PDB file of C-alpha atoms and ligand atoms in Angstrom:
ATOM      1  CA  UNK K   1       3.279 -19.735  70.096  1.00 98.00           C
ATOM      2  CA  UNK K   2       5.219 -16.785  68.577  1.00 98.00           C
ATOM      3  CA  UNK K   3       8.034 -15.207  69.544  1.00 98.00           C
ATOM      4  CA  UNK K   4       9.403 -11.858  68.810  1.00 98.00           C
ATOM      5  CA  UNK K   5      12.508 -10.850  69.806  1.00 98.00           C
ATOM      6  CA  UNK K   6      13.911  -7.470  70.047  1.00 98.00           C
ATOM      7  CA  UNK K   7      17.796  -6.687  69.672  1.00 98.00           C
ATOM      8  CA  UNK K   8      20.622  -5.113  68.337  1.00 98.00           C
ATOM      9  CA  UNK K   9      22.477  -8.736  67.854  1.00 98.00           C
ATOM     10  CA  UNK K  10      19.531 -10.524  66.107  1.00 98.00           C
ATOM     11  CA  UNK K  11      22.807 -12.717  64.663  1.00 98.00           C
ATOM     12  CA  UNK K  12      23.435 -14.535  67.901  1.00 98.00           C
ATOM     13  CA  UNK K  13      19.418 -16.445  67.579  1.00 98.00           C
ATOM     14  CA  UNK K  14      20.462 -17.711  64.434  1.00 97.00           C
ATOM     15  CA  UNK K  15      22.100 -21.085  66.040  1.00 96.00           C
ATOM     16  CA  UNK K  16      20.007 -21.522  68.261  1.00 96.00           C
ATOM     17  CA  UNK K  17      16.729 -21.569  66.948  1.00 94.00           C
ATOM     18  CA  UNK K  18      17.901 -23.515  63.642  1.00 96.00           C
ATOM     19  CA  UNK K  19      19.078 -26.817  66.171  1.00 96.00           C
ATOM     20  CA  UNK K  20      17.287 -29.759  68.394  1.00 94.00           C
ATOM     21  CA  UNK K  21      14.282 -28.934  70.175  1.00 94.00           C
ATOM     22  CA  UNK K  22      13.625 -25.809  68.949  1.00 96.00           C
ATOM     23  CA  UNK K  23      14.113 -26.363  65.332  1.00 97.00           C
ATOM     24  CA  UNK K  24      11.999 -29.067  65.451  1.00 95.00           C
ATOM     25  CA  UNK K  25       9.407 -27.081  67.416  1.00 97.00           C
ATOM     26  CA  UNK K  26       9.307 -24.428  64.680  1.00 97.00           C
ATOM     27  CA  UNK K  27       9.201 -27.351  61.840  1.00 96.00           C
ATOM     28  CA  UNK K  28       5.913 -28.703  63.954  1.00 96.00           C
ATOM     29  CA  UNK K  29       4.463 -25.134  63.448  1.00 97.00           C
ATOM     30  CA  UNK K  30       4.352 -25.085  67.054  1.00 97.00           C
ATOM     31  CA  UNK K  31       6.566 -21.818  67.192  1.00 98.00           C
ATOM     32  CA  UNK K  32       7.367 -19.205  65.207  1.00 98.00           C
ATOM     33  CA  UNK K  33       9.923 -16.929  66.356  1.00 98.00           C
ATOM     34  CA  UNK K  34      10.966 -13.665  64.456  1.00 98.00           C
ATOM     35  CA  UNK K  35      13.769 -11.797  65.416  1.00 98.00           C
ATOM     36  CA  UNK K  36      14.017  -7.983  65.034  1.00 98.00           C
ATOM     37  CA  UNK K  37      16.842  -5.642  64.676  1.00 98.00           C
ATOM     38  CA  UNK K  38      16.375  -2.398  66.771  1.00 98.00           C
ATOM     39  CA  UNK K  39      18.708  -0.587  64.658  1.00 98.00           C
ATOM     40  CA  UNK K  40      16.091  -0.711  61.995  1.00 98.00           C
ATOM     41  CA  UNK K  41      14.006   1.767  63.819  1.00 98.00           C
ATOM     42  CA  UNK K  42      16.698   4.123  63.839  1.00 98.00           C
ATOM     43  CA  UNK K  43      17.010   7.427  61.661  1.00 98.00           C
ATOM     44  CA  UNK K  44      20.585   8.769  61.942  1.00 97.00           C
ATOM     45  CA  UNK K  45      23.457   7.824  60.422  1.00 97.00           C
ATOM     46  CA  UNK K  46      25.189   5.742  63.182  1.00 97.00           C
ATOM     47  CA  UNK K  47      21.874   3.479  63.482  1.00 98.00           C
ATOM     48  CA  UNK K  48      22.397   4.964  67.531  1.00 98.00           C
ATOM     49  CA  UNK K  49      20.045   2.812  69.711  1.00 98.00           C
ATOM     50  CA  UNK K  50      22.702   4.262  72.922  1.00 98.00           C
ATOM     51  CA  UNK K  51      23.357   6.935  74.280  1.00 98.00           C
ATOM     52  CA  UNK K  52      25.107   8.641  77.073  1.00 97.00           C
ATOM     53  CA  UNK K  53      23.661   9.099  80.643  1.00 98.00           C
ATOM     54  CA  UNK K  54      21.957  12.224  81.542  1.00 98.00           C
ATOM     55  CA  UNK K  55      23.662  13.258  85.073  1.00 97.00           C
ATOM     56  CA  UNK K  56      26.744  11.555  83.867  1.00 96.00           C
ATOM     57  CA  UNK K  57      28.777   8.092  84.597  1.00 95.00           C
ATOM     58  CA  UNK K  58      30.047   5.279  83.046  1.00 95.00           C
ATOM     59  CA  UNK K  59      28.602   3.451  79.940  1.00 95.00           C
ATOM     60  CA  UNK K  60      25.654   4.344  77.890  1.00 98.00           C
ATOM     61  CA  UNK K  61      22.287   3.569  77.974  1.00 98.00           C
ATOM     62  CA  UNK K  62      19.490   2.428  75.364  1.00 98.00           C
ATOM     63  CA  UNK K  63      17.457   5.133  73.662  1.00 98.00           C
ATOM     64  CA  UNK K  64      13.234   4.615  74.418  1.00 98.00           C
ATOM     65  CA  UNK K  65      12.925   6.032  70.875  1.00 98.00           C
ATOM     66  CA  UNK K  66      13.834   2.753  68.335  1.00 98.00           C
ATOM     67  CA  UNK K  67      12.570   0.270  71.261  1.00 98.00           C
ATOM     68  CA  UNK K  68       8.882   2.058  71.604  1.00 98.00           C
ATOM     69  CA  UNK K  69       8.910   2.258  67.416  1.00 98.00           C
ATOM     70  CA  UNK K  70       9.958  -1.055  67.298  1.00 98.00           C
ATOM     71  CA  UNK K  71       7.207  -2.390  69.607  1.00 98.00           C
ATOM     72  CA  UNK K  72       4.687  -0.659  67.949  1.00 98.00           C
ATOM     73  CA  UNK K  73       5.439  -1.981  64.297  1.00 98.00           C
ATOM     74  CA  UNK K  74       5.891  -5.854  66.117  1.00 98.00           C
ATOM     75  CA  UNK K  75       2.347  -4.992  67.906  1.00 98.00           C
ATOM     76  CA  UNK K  76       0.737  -4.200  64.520  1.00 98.00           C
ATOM     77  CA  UNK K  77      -0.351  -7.468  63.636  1.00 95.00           C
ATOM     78  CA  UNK K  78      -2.776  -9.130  66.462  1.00 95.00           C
ATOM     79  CA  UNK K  79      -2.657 -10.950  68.870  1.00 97.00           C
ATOM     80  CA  UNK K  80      -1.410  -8.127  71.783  1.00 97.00           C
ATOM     81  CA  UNK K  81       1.930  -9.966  73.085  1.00 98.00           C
ATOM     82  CA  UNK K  82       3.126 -10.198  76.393  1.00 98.00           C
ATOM     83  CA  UNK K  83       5.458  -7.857  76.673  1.00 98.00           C
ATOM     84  CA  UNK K  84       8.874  -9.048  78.448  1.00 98.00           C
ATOM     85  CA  UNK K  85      12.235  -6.647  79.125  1.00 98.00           C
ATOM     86  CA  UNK K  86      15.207  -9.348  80.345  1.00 98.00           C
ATOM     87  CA  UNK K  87      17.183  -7.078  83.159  1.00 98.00           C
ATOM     88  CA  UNK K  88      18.677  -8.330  86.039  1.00 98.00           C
ATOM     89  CA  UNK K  89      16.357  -5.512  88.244  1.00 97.00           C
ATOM     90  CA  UNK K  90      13.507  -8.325  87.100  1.00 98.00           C
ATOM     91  CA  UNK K  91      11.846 -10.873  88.400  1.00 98.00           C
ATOM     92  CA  UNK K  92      14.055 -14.345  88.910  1.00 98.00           C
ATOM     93  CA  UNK K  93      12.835 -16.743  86.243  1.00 98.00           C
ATOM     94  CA  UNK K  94      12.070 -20.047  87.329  1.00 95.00           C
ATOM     95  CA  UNK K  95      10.173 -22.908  86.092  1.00 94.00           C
ATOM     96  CA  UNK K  96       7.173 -21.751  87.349  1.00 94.00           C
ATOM     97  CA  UNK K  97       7.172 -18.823  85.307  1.00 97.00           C
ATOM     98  CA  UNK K  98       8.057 -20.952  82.046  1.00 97.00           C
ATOM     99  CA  UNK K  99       5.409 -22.480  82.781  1.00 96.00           C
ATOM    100  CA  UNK K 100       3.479 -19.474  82.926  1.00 97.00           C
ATOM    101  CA  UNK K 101       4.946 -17.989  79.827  1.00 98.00           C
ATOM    102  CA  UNK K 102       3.899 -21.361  77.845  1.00 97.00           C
ATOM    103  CA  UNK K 103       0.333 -20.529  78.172  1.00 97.00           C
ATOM    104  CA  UNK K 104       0.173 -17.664  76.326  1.00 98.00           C
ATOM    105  CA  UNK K 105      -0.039 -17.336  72.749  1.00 97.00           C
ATOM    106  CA  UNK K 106       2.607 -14.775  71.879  1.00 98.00           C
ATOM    107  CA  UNK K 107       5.565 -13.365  73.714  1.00 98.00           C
ATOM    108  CA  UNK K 108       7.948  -9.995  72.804  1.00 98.00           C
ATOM    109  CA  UNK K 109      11.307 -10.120  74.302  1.00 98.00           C
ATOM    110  CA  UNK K 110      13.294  -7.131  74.677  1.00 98.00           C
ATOM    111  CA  UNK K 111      16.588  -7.908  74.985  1.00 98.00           C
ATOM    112  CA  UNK K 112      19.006  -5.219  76.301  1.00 96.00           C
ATOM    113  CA  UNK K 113      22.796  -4.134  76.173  1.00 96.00           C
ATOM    114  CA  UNK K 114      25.270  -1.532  77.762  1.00 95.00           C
ATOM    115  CA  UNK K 115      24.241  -0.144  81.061  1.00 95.00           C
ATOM    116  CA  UNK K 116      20.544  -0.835  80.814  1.00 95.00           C
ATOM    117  CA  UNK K 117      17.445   0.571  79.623  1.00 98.00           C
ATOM    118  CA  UNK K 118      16.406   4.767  79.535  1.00 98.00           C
ATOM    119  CA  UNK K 119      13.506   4.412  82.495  1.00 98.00           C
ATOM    120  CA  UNK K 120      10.872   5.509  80.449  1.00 98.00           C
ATOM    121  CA  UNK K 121      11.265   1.880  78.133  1.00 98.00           C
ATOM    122  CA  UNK K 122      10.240   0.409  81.642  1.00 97.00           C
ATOM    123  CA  UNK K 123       7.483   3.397  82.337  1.00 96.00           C
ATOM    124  CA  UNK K 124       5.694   3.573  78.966  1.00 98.00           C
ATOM    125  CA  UNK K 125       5.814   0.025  77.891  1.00 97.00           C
ATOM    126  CA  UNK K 126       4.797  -1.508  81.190  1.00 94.00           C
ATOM    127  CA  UNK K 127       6.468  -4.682  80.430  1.00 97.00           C
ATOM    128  CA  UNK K 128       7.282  -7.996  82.636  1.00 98.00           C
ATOM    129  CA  UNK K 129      10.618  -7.741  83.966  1.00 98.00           C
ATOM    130  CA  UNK K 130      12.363 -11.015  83.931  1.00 98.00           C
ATOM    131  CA  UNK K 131      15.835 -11.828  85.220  1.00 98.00           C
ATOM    132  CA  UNK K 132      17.393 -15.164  84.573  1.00 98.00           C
ATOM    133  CA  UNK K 133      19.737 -14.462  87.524  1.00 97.00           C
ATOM    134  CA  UNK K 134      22.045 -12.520  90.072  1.00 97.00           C
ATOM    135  CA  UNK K 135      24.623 -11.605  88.112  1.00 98.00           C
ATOM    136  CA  UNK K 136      25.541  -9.314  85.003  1.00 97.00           C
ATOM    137  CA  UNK K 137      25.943 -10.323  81.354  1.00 98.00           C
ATOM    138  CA  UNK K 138      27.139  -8.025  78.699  1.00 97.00           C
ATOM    139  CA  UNK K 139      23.888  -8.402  76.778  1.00 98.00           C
ATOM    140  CA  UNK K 140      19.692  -9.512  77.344  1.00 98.00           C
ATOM    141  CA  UNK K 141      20.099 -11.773  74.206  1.00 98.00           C
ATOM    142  CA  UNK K 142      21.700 -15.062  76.324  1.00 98.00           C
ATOM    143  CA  UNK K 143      18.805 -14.312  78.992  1.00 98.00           C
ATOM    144  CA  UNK K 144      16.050 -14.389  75.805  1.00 98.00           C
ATOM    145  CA  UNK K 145      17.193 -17.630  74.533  1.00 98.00           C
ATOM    146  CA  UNK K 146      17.388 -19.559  78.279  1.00 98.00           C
ATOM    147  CA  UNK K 147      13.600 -18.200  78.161  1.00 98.00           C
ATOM    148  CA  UNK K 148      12.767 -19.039  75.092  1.00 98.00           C
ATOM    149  CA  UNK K 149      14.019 -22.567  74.958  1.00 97.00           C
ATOM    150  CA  UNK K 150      12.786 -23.351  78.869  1.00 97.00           C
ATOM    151  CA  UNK K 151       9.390 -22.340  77.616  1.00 97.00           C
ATOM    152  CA  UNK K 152       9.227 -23.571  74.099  1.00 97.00           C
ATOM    153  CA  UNK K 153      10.525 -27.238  75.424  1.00 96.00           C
ATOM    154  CA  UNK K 154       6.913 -27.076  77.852  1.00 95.00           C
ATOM    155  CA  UNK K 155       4.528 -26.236  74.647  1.00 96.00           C
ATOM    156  CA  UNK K 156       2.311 -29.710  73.952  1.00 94.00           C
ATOM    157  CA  UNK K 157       3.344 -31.368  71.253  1.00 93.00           C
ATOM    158  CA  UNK K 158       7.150 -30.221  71.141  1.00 94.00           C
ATOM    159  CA  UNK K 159       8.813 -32.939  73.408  1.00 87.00           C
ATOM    160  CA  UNK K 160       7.540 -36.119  72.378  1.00 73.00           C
ATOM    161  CA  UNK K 161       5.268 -38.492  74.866  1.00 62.00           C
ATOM    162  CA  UNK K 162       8.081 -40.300  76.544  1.00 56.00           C
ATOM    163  CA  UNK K 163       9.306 -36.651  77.893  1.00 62.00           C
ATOM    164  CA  UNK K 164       8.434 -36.885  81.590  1.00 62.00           C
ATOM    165  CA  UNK K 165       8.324 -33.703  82.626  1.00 68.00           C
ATOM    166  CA  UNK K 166       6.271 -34.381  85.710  1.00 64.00           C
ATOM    167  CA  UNK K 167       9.537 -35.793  86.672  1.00 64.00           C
ATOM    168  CA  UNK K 168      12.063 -33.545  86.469  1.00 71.00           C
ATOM    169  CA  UNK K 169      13.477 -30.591  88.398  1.00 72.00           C
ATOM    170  CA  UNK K 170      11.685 -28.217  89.574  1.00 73.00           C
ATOM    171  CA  UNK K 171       8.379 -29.588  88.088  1.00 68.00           C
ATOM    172  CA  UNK K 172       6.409 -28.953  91.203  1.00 68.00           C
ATOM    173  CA  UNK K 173       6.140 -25.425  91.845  1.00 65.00           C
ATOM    174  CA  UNK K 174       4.918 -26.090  95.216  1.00 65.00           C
ATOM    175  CA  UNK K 175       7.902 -28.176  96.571  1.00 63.00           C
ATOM    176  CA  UNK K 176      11.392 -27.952  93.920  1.00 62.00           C
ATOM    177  CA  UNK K 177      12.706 -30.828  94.395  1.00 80.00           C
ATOM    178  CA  UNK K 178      16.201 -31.932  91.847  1.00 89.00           C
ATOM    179  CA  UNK K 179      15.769 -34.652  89.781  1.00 91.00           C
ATOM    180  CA  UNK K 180      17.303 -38.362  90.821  1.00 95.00           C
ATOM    181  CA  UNK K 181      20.237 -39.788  89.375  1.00 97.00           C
ATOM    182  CA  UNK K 182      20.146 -41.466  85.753  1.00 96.00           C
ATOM    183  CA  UNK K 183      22.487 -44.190  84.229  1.00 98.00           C
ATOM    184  CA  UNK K 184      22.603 -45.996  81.299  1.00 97.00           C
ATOM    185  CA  UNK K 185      24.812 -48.680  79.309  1.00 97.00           C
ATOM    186  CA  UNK K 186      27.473 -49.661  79.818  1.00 98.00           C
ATOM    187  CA  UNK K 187      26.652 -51.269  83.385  1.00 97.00           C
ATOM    188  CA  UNK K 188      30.559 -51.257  84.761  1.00 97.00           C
ATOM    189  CA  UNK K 189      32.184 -47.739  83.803  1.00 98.00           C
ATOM    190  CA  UNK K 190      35.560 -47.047  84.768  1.00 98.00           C
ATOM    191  CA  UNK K 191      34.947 -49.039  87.888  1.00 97.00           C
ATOM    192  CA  UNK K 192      31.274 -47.261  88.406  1.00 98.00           C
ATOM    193  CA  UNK K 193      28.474 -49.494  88.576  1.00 98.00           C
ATOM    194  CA  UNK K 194      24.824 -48.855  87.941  1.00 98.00           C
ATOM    195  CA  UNK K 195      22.980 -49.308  90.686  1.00 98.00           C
ATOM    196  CA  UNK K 196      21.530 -52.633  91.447  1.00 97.00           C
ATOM    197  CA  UNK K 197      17.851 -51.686  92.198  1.00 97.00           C
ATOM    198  CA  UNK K 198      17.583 -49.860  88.645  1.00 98.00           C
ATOM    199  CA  UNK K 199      18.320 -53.576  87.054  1.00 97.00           C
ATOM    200  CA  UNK K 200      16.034 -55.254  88.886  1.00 96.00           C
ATOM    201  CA  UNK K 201      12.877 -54.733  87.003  1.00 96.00           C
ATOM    202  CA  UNK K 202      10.921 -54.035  90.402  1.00 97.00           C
ATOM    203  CA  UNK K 203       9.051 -50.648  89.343  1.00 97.00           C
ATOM    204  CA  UNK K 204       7.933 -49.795  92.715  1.00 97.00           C
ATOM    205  CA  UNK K 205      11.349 -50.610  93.996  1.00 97.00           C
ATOM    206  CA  UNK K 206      13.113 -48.289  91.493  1.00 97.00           C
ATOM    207  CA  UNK K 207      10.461 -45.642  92.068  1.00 96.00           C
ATOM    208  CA  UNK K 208      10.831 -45.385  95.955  1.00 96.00           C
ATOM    209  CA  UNK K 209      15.050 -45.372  95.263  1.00 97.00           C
ATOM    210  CA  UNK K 210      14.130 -42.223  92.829  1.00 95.00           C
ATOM    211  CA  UNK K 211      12.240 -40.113  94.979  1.00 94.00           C
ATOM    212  CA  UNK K 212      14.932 -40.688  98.053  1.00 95.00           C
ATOM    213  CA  UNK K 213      17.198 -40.148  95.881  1.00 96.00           C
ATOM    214  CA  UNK K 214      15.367 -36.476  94.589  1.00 94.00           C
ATOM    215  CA  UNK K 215      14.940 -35.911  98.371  1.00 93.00           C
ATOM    216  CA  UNK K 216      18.484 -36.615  99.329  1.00 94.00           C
ATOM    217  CA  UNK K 217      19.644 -34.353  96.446  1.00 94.00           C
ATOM    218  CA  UNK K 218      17.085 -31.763  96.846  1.00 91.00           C
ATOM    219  CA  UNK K 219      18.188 -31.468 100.559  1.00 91.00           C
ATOM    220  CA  UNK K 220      21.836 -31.485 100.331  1.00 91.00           C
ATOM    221  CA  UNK K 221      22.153 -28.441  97.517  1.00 91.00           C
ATOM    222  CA  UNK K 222      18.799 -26.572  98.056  1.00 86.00           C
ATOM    223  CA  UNK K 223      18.508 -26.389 101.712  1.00 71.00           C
ATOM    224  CA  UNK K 224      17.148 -23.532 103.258  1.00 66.00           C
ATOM    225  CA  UNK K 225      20.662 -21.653 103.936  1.00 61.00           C
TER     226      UNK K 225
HETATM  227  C1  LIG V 301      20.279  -9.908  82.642  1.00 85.07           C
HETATM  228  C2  LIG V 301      20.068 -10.854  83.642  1.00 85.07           C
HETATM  229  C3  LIG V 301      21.502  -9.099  82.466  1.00 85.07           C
HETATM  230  C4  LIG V 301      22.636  -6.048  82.231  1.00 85.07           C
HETATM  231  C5  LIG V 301      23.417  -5.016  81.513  1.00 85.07           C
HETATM  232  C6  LIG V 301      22.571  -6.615  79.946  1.00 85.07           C
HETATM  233  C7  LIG V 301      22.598  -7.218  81.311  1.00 85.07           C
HETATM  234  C8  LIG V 301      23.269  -5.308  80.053  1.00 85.07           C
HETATM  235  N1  LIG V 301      19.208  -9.876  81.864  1.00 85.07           N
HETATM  236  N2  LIG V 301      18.835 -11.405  83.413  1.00 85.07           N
HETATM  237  N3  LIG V 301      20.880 -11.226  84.660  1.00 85.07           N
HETATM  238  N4  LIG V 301      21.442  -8.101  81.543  1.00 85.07           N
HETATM  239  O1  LIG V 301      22.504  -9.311  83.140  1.00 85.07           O
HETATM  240  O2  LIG V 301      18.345 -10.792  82.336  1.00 85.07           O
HETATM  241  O3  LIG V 301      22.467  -4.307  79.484  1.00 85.07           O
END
């Protein structure tokens, strides 16, 4: 899969896509992810990519001009992406739309800043509109990288076999349930014990205590409110 990412802080991928799963996914060839900076489709002095809000108000607002440059120069070279603006007016992203986004072949995130997007960035590009959640950060770039490493980690070949991730949360669309508890060594922890039924070596025993437990979970912190 590639990536390309769209932003006026291409510094803050830099850590993240150079550690753990998504290093290693790029090292497999399994994703490429290139990371533009929007201020190099810009043609004044001050690089602008803002600018202040037409009817007035607080905060400015990012120009359509670098972002619909920028897009087409990314767009150049085939495949046609699937174009995706992170903004909390968007969609919520869940795992069912990672798992979505991990079927297609190449994905262009624009990530945003300040007090949004000019309209016409969400009128001429006709792009997906993905929030990651309710609430405000200063910047799309944060949103971007929860999307790109919640997809990436559901490409074949980039978590290795053991990965179950039938298993974990969220994994069927149709019913979300949480995942069930997991221990390891030591067996006595500060007075905490591991379960008995998880040392037992009875598989079936250990697989009807994980799905009560998923259930239990599930309905104690997502019930219906
Ligand atoms: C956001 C979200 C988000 C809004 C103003 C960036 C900020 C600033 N993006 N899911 N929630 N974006 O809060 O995706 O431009």
């Amino acid at each position: 899969m590639r990536i390309d990412v769209l932003t006026i802080f291409p510094a803050m991928f830099a850590g993240v896509c150079a550690e753990g799963i998504l290093r290693i996914a790029r090292e497999k060839r399994l994703l490429d992810v290139r990371v533009h900076d929007l201020r190099d489709w810009t043609h004044d002095a001050h690089r602008s990519v803002d600018d202040r809000p037409f009817g007035g108000g607080p905060g400015m607002v990012m120009k359509p001009e670098p972002v619909f440059e920028a897009v087409a120069a990314v767009e150049e070279e085939p495949p046609a992406p699937q174009r995706i603006l992170l903004c909390p007016q968007g969609e919520t992203f869940t795992q069912e739309t990672a798992g979505e986004l991990a079927r297609a072949e190449r994905l262009l995130l624009i990530a945003g800043h300040y007090e949004g997007f000019d309209e016409r960035i969400r009128i001429g590009l006709a792009c997906r509109e993905i929030s990651i959640g309710d609430y405000v950060l200063t910047g799309g770039e944060i949103p971007a990288m929860a999307l790109i490493d919640t997809v990436v980690r559901l490409l074949p070949g980039v978590l290795g076999k053991e990965a179950s991730l039938a298993e974990e949360s969220f994994a069927d669309p149709g019913a979300p349930g949480l995942e069930y508890p997991h221990y390891t060594r030591p067996r006595e922890f500060r007075g905490m014990a591991v379960p008995d039924v998880l040392l037992s070596g009875n598989h079936a025993e250990i697989r009807r205590w994980r799905e009560e437990q998923s259930r239990l979970r599930t309905e104690l912190r997502r019930k219906a409110p």
